[in-house]
Amino acid sequence: MLINRPLGFPPAAHLFLYLLPALLLFSRAIADVTVVLVAIAFLIFSFKKCDWDWVKQPWFLAFLLFNAYLLVVNLPLSSDSSESLKYVLTFIRWPLFAVALSYWVFNDAKKRQCFLISLLLTMLFIIADTLWQYFFDVDWFGIERFSDTRLTGPFRSPIPGTMLLRLWFIALFAAFFIPLFKSSVLRQLTFLMVAMGSGFVFTFLTGERMALILFSSGCAIVFIAMLLEYKQYKQSLLFMLAILGITLMITLFLSPEMFERSIVSIGSKLSTFAESDYGSVFKAAWQVWQDNWWLGSGLHTYQTVCEQQQLLIDSGLMCTHPHNLYLQLGAETGVVGLCLFLFMLYLLYKKVLGALLGQRDWIKAALSFSVLTVSFWPLTGGISVLSNWVAALVWLGIAWVLAISSVDSSEPDQCLTDVNR
């Protein structure tokens, strides 16, 4: 396995593991610079070591094919070739970043522990800051809440739930890699249940409906996996679920405005979806796609084409992005580009889940599936996962699950002893 032949990692760079979550979370510019520097450093070390085996991974080769299509076919036909060129030439940084982290950074137990500790501490800071804003209307940095039912936390935009959505299921791996939690099954299960409950409450209070739906769905999958893997603890799990359910019901009862925003409004939004803001944006993206069905209008040209055709002028909305990954890919890269991207995703899921499912490692498989699917679920709406800020977190998750899929199950941080079980 590739992960078993890692490149050298400079000792001084271990500080990078502790800073990585913050570097990717708090600044769009810093996140992009971090991604680029990691990708470049990885290429330099690969060149010095003459080690290019990572290129042979099927999903990475599929991405190279997709990128070649963008460069050779999609770019020359773009409605704004100068705009598309910038994004086509730099698009490769995302898979390079993921491979670098999985092959070079997350390649042993100590590094994974360091990263998870940093991730948990960073998430705790964001959660505490956002909750402070919920109770006092202003966070620790003087940032006011976005509205009565939307919070910003330290991000200045109403996106804390969306940002942490990409990290919750990575953080849950702490149950298997951090000694405090992995020392017994009950500690593992308790940590998982408490963390998932905390994540639900946090996402609920942010007022971000799509993030709440995706997080809840991921938690349901993880809980089913817990029942499958630890059948002898079924009663304990159901008891924890009951306690958690009561706690969540109390939270909902104490926050009627947030309950209306985060729960009740989901039904009304879905029942009138075609007339909603999401429906209008999706229709506009579909119209742009129809005009360039096979090859698309060019990478990162949706906004320009949408504005030129005045597709959202009647609804009073802005042509920013389609709020759906696959509609955006269809509109900008056409059916051909979308199929190539889906092929890459298929190989990625196969790589990530194949070994874990073969080992019947249900919980890690469920966590890995959730890490990927909260970003790649077809009906996902909201902030674009192709933007450099969110994309950095998406590809961080890809890097993590790639590393997990390559870890030997016999490693000491991967399983409990028979005594502990």
Coordinates of C-alpha atoms in Angstrom, one line a residue:
M1 CA 0.0 0.0 0.0
L2 CA 1.2 3.5 -0.8
I3 CA 0.8 4.7 2.8
N4 CA 3.3 2.1 4.0
R5 CA 6.2 3.7 2.0
P6 CA 5.9 7.3 3.1
L7 CA 8.2 10.1 2.0
G8 CA 10.3 11.8 4.7
F9 CA 8.5 14.4 6.8
P10 CA 10.7 17.2 8.2
P11 CA 10.6 17.1 12.1
A12 CA 10.2 20.9 12.3
A13 CA 7.1 20.6 10.1
H14 CA 5.2 18.7 12.8
L15 CA 4.0 22.1 13.9
F16 CA 2.1 22.2 10.6
L17 CA -0.1 19.4 11.9
Y18 CA -1.2 21.5 14.9
L19 CA -1.8 24.6 12.7
L20 CA -3.5 22.8 9.7
P21 CA -7.2 23.1 10.9
A22 CA -6.8 26.8 11.7
L23 CA -4.9 27.5 8.4
L24 CA -7.8 26.1 6.4
L25 CA -10.7 27.4 8.5
F26 CA -10.3 31.1 9.3
S27 CA -9.1 32.8 6.0
R28 CA -9.9 32.1 2.4
A29 CA -6.5 33.4 1.3
I30 CA -4.5 31.6 3.9
A31 CA -6.4 28.4 3.1
D32 CA -5.5 28.6 -0.6
V33 CA -1.9 29.5 0.1
T34 CA -1.7 26.5 2.4
V35 CA -3.1 24.2 -0.2
V36 CA -0.7 25.5 -2.9
L37 CA 2.4 25.3 -0.6
V38 CA 1.6 21.8 0.5
A39 CA 1.1 20.6 -3.1
I40 CA 4.4 22.3 -4.2
A41 CA 6.4 20.9 -1.3
F42 CA 5.0 17.4 -1.9
L43 CA 6.0 17.6 -5.6
I44 CA 9.5 18.7 -4.6
F45 CA 10.0 15.9 -2.1
S46 CA 8.6 13.4 -4.6
F47 CA 11.1 14.6 -7.2
K48 CA 14.0 14.4 -4.7
K49 CA 13.0 10.9 -3.6
C50 CA 12.2 9.8 -7.2
D51 CA 9.0 8.4 -5.8
W52 CA 5.9 8.8 -8.0
D53 CA 3.9 5.7 -7.1
W54 CA 1.1 7.9 -5.8
V55 CA 0.4 9.0 -9.4
K56 CA -0.8 5.5 -10.2
Q57 CA -3.8 5.6 -7.9
P58 CA -6.9 5.0 -10.2
W59 CA -8.9 7.9 -8.8
F60 CA -6.0 10.3 -9.3
L61 CA -5.5 9.1 -12.9
A62 CA -9.2 9.7 -13.4
F63 CA -8.8 13.2 -12.1
L64 CA -5.9 13.8 -14.5
L65 CA -8.2 12.7 -17.3
F66 CA -10.9 15.1 -16.2
N67 CA -8.3 17.9 -15.9
A68 CA -7.0 17.1 -19.4
Y69 CA -10.5 17.3 -20.8
L70 CA -10.9 20.8 -19.2
L71 CA -7.6 21.9 -20.7
V72 CA -7.9 20.4 -24.2
V73 CA -11.7 20.5 -24.9
N74 CA -13.6 22.6 -22.4
L75 CA -11.2 25.6 -22.3
P76 CA -11.0 26.4 -26.0
L77 CA -14.8 26.4 -26.2
S78 CA -15.2 28.5 -23.0
S79 CA -17.4 31.6 -23.1
D80 CA -14.7 33.4 -21.1
S81 CA -11.4 31.6 -21.9
S82 CA -9.2 33.9 -19.8
E83 CA -11.4 33.3 -16.7
S84 CA -11.5 29.6 -17.3
L85 CA -7.7 29.3 -17.9
K86 CA -6.9 30.5 -14.4
Y87 CA -9.1 27.9 -12.8
V88 CA -8.2 25.0 -15.2
L89 CA -4.4 25.5 -14.6
T90 CA -4.8 25.6 -10.8
F91 CA -7.5 22.9 -10.4
I92 CA -4.9 20.2 -10.0
R93 CA -3.8 21.7 -6.6
W94 CA -6.8 20.0 -4.9
P95 CA -6.0 16.3 -5.6
L96 CA -2.3 17.1 -5.1
F97 CA -3.1 18.5 -1.7
A98 CA -5.2 15.4 -0.8
V99 CA -2.5 13.0 -1.9
A100 CA 0.2 15.0 -0.1
L101 CA -1.7 14.8 3.2
S102 CA -2.7 11.2 2.9
Y103 CA 0.7 9.9 1.6
W104 CA 3.0 12.2 3.5
V105 CA 1.3 13.7 6.5
F106 CA -1.3 11.3 7.8
N107 CA 0.9 8.3 7.3
D108 CA 1.4 7.2 10.9
A109 CA -0.4 7.0 14.2
K110 CA 1.5 9.8 15.9
K111 CA 0.8 12.3 13.2
R112 CA -2.9 11.3 13.0
Q113 CA -3.2 11.8 16.8
C114 CA -1.6 15.3 16.6
F115 CA -3.9 16.3 13.8
L116 CA -7.0 15.1 15.6
I117 CA -6.1 16.8 18.8
S118 CA -5.6 20.1 16.9
L119 CA -8.8 19.6 15.0
L120 CA -10.8 19.0 18.2
L121 CA -9.4 22.0 19.9
T122 CA -10.0 24.2 16.9
M123 CA -13.6 23.0 16.6
L124 CA -14.2 23.5 20.3
F125 CA -13.0 27.1 19.9
I126 CA -15.4 27.7 17.0
I127 CA -18.3 26.1 18.8
A128 CA -17.7 28.1 22.0
D129 CA -17.4 31.3 20.0
T130 CA -20.6 30.6 18.1
L131 CA -22.5 29.6 21.2
W132 CA -21.4 32.8 22.9
Q133 CA -22.8 34.7 19.9
Y134 CA -26.1 32.8 20.2
F135 CA -26.5 33.8 23.9
F136 CA -25.1 37.3 23.8
D137 CA -25.7 38.3 20.1
V138 CA -22.0 39.2 19.7
D139 CA -19.1 36.7 19.5
W140 CA -15.7 37.1 21.2
F141 CA -14.4 39.2 18.3
G142 CA -17.3 41.7 18.4
I143 CA -19.0 40.1 15.3
E144 CA -22.8 40.4 15.5
R145 CA -25.1 37.5 14.7
F146 CA -26.3 37.6 11.0
S147 CA -30.0 37.6 12.0
D148 CA -32.3 36.4 14.8
T149 CA -32.1 32.9 13.4
R150 CA -28.6 32.8 11.8
L151 CA -25.2 32.8 13.4
T152 CA -21.8 33.6 12.0
G153 CA -19.4 32.6 14.7
P154 CA -15.8 33.8 13.9
F155 CA -16.5 33.6 10.1
R156 CA -18.4 36.9 9.6
S157 CA -20.8 35.0 7.3
P158 CA -23.6 32.6 8.3
I159 CA -21.6 29.5 7.6
P160 CA -20.2 28.0 10.8
G161 CA -22.5 24.9 10.4
T162 CA -21.5 24.4 6.8
M163 CA -17.8 24.8 7.6
L164 CA -17.8 22.4 10.5
L165 CA -20.0 19.9 8.6
R166 CA -16.9 19.0 6.6
L167 CA -15.0 18.3 9.9
W168 CA -17.4 16.6 12.3
F169 CA -17.0 13.1 10.8
I170 CA -13.2 13.4 10.7
A171 CA -13.2 14.4 14.4
L172 CA -15.3 11.3 15.3
F173 CA -12.2 9.2 14.3
A174 CA -10.7 10.4 17.6
A175 CA -12.6 7.5 19.2
F176 CA -10.2 5.2 17.5
F177 CA -6.9 7.1 17.5
I178 CA -6.7 9.1 20.7
P179 CA -5.8 7.0 23.8
L180 CA -8.3 8.7 26.1
F181 CA -11.2 7.5 24.0
K182 CA -9.9 4.2 22.5
S183 CA -9.0 2.5 25.8
S184 CA -12.4 0.8 26.0
V185 CA -15.5 0.2 23.8
L186 CA -17.8 2.1 26.2
R187 CA -15.5 5.2 26.0
Q188 CA -15.5 5.0 22.2
L189 CA -19.3 4.7 22.0
T190 CA -19.8 7.4 24.6
F191 CA -17.5 9.8 22.8
L192 CA -19.2 9.1 19.4
M193 CA -22.7 9.6 20.9
V194 CA -21.8 12.8 22.8
A195 CA -20.0 14.2 19.8
M196 CA -22.8 13.5 17.4
G197 CA -25.3 15.0 19.9
S198 CA -23.2 18.1 20.3
G199 CA -22.8 18.4 16.5
F200 CA -26.6 18.2 16.1
V201 CA -27.3 20.9 18.7
F202 CA -24.5 23.2 17.3
T203 CA -25.7 22.8 13.7
F204 CA -29.4 23.3 14.8
L205 CA -28.5 26.5 16.6
T206 CA -26.7 28.0 13.5
G207 CA -29.9 27.9 11.6
E208 CA -28.3 26.1 8.6
R209 CA -30.9 23.7 7.3
M210 CA -29.0 21.9 4.6
A211 CA -26.0 21.4 7.0
L212 CA -28.4 20.0 9.6
I213 CA -30.0 17.5 7.2
L214 CA -26.7 16.3 6.0
F215 CA -25.2 16.0 9.4
S216 CA -28.2 14.1 10.8
S217 CA -28.2 11.7 7.8
G218 CA -24.5 11.0 8.4
C219 CA -25.1 10.4 12.1
A220 CA -27.9 8.0 11.3
I221 CA -25.5 6.0 9.1
V222 CA -22.8 6.0 11.8
F223 CA -25.3 4.9 14.5
I224 CA -26.4 1.9 12.3
A225 CA -22.8 1.0 11.8
M226 CA -22.2 1.1 15.6
L227 CA -25.1 -1.3 16.1
L228 CA -23.6 -3.6 13.5
E229 CA -20.1 -3.6 14.9
Y230 CA -20.9 -3.7 18.6
K231 CA -24.0 -5.9 18.7
Q232 CA -23.2 -6.9 22.3
Y233 CA -23.6 -3.2 23.3
K234 CA -26.9 -2.8 21.6
Q235 CA -28.8 -2.0 24.9
S236 CA -26.1 0.5 25.9
L237 CA -26.4 2.2 22.6
L238 CA -30.1 2.4 22.7
F239 CA -30.0 3.8 26.2
M240 CA -27.5 6.4 25.1
L241 CA -29.8 7.2 22.1
A242 CA -32.8 7.7 24.4
I243 CA -30.8 10.0 26.7
L244 CA -29.6 11.9 23.7
G245 CA -33.1 12.1 22.2
I246 CA -34.5 13.6 25.5
T247 CA -31.7 16.1 25.6
L248 CA -32.3 17.2 22.0
M249 CA -36.0 17.5 22.6
I250 CA -35.4 19.8 25.5
T251 CA -33.1 21.9 23.3
L252 CA -35.7 22.1 20.6
F253 CA -38.4 23.1 23.2
L254 CA -36.1 25.8 24.7
S255 CA -35.4 27.3 21.2
P256 CA -38.8 27.8 19.5
E257 CA -37.5 30.4 16.9
M258 CA -34.6 28.1 15.9
F259 CA -37.0 25.1 15.8
E260 CA -39.1 27.0 13.4
R261 CA -36.1 28.0 11.3
S262 CA -34.1 24.8 11.4
I263 CA -36.8 22.1 11.5
V264 CA -40.3 23.3 10.6
S265 CA -39.2 25.5 7.7
I266 CA -37.5 22.5 6.0
G267 CA -40.9 21.0 5.2
S268 CA -42.3 24.3 3.9
K269 CA -39.2 24.8 1.8
L270 CA -39.4 21.4 0.3
S271 CA -43.2 21.6 -0.4
T272 CA -42.7 24.9 -2.4
F273 CA -39.2 24.0 -3.7
A274 CA -39.9 25.0 -7.3
E275 CA -40.9 28.5 -6.2
S276 CA -38.2 28.9 -3.6
D277 CA -34.9 30.7 -3.9
Y278 CA -33.1 27.3 -4.3
G279 CA -35.6 26.3 -7.0
S280 CA -35.0 29.5 -8.9
V281 CA -31.2 29.1 -8.7
F282 CA -31.4 25.5 -9.8
K283 CA -33.6 26.4 -12.8
A284 CA -31.1 29.1 -13.8
A285 CA -28.2 26.5 -13.7
W286 CA -30.3 24.0 -15.7
Q287 CA -30.9 26.7 -18.3
V288 CA -27.2 27.5 -18.6
W289 CA -26.5 23.8 -19.0
Q290 CA -29.1 23.4 -21.7
D291 CA -27.4 26.0 -23.8
N292 CA -24.1 24.0 -23.7
W293 CA -25.3 20.5 -23.0
W294 CA -22.4 18.3 -24.0
L295 CA -19.3 20.4 -23.4
G296 CA -20.4 23.2 -21.0
S297 CA -19.9 27.0 -21.1
G298 CA -16.4 26.7 -19.5
L299 CA -15.0 26.3 -16.0
H300 CA -16.0 29.1 -13.7
T301 CA -18.2 30.9 -16.2
Y302 CA -21.6 30.2 -14.8
Q303 CA -21.9 33.6 -13.1
T304 CA -21.0 35.4 -16.3
V305 CA -23.4 33.4 -18.5
C306 CA -26.2 33.7 -16.0
E307 CA -25.8 37.5 -15.8
Q308 CA -25.6 37.9 -19.5
Q309 CA -28.8 36.0 -20.0
Q310 CA -30.5 37.7 -17.0
L311 CA -31.8 34.4 -15.7
L312 CA -32.4 35.5 -12.2
I313 CA -33.4 39.1 -12.7
D314 CA -37.1 38.4 -12.1
S315 CA -36.5 36.6 -8.8
G316 CA -34.2 39.4 -7.5
L317 CA -31.4 36.9 -6.8
M318 CA -27.8 37.2 -7.8
C319 CA -25.9 34.9 -10.2
T320 CA -23.2 33.7 -7.9
H321 CA -23.1 29.9 -8.2
P322 CA -25.7 27.2 -8.7
H323 CA -25.7 26.0 -5.1
N324 CA -25.3 22.4 -6.4
L325 CA -22.0 20.8 -7.4
Y326 CA -23.4 18.6 -10.2
L327 CA -25.5 21.4 -11.7
Q328 CA -22.4 23.6 -11.7
L329 CA -20.3 20.9 -13.3
G330 CA -23.0 20.2 -15.9
A331 CA -23.4 23.9 -16.7
E332 CA -19.7 24.6 -16.9
T333 CA -18.2 21.3 -18.2
G334 CA -21.1 19.7 -19.9
V335 CA -22.3 16.0 -19.8
V336 CA -18.8 14.9 -20.8
G337 CA -17.1 16.7 -17.9
L338 CA -19.7 15.7 -15.4
C339 CA -19.4 12.0 -16.4
L340 CA -15.6 12.2 -16.0
F341 CA -15.9 13.8 -12.6
L342 CA -18.4 11.1 -11.5
F343 CA -16.1 8.4 -12.7
M344 CA -13.3 9.9 -10.6
L345 CA -15.7 10.0 -7.6
Y346 CA -16.7 6.3 -8.1
L347 CA -13.0 5.3 -8.0
L348 CA -12.4 7.5 -5.0
Y349 CA -15.3 5.9 -3.1
K350 CA -14.1 2.4 -4.2
K351 CA -10.6 3.1 -2.9
V352 CA -11.8 4.6 0.4
L353 CA -14.5 2.1 1.3
G354 CA -13.3 -1.1 -0.4
A355 CA -10.8 -2.3 2.2
L356 CA -12.9 -1.1 5.2
L357 CA -16.0 -2.9 4.0
G358 CA -13.9 -6.0 3.3
Q359 CA -12.7 -6.0 6.8
R360 CA -16.2 -5.4 8.1
D361 CA -14.9 -2.3 9.8
W362 CA -18.4 -0.8 9.8
I363 CA -17.9 2.3 11.9
K364 CA -14.8 3.6 10.1
A365 CA -16.5 2.8 6.8
A366 CA -19.6 4.7 7.8
L367 CA -17.5 7.7 9.0
S368 CA -15.4 7.7 5.8
F369 CA -18.6 7.5 3.7
S370 CA -20.1 10.4 5.7
V371 CA -16.9 12.5 5.3
L372 CA -17.2 12.2 1.5
T373 CA -21.0 12.3 1.1
V374 CA -21.7 15.4 3.1
S375 CA -19.9 17.2 0.3
F376 CA -20.8 15.0 -2.7
W377 CA -24.4 14.1 -2.1
P378 CA -26.3 14.9 -5.3
L379 CA -29.0 17.0 -3.6
T380 CA -26.6 19.0 -1.5
G381 CA -27.2 22.7 -1.8
G382 CA -25.5 25.8 -0.3
I383 CA -22.0 27.1 -0.6
S384 CA -20.0 26.0 -3.6
V385 CA -17.6 23.1 -2.8
L386 CA -15.5 24.3 -5.8
S387 CA -14.7 27.6 -4.0
N388 CA -11.2 27.6 -2.6
W389 CA -12.3 28.0 1.1
V390 CA -14.7 25.1 1.3
A391 CA -12.8 23.0 -1.2
A392 CA -9.8 23.1 1.1
L393 CA -11.9 21.4 3.8
V394 CA -13.5 19.0 1.3
W395 CA -10.1 17.8 0.0
L396 CA -8.8 17.7 3.6
G397 CA -11.6 15.1 4.3
I398 CA -10.6 13.2 1.1
A399 CA -7.0 13.1 2.3
W400 CA -8.0 11.8 5.7
V401 CA -10.2 9.0 4.5
L402 CA -7.6 8.0 1.9
A403 CA -5.1 7.7 4.7
I404 CA -7.5 5.7 6.8
S405 CA -8.3 3.3 4.0
S406 CA -4.6 2.5 3.6
V407 CA -3.8 2.0 7.3
D408 CA -3.1 -1.7 8.2
S409 CA -5.8 -2.9 10.6
S410 CA -3.2 -4.6 12.7
E411 CA -1.7 -1.2 13.8
P412 CA -2.0 -0.7 17.5
D413 CA -4.1 2.5 17.2
Q414 CA -6.7 0.7 15.0
C415 CA -8.2 -1.8 17.3
L416 CA -8.8 -2.6 20.9
T417 CA -7.2 -5.5 22.7
D418 CA -9.4 -8.5 23.4
V419 CA -9.2 -7.6 27.1
N420 CA -10.5 -4.1 26.5
R421 CA -13.3 -5.4 24.3

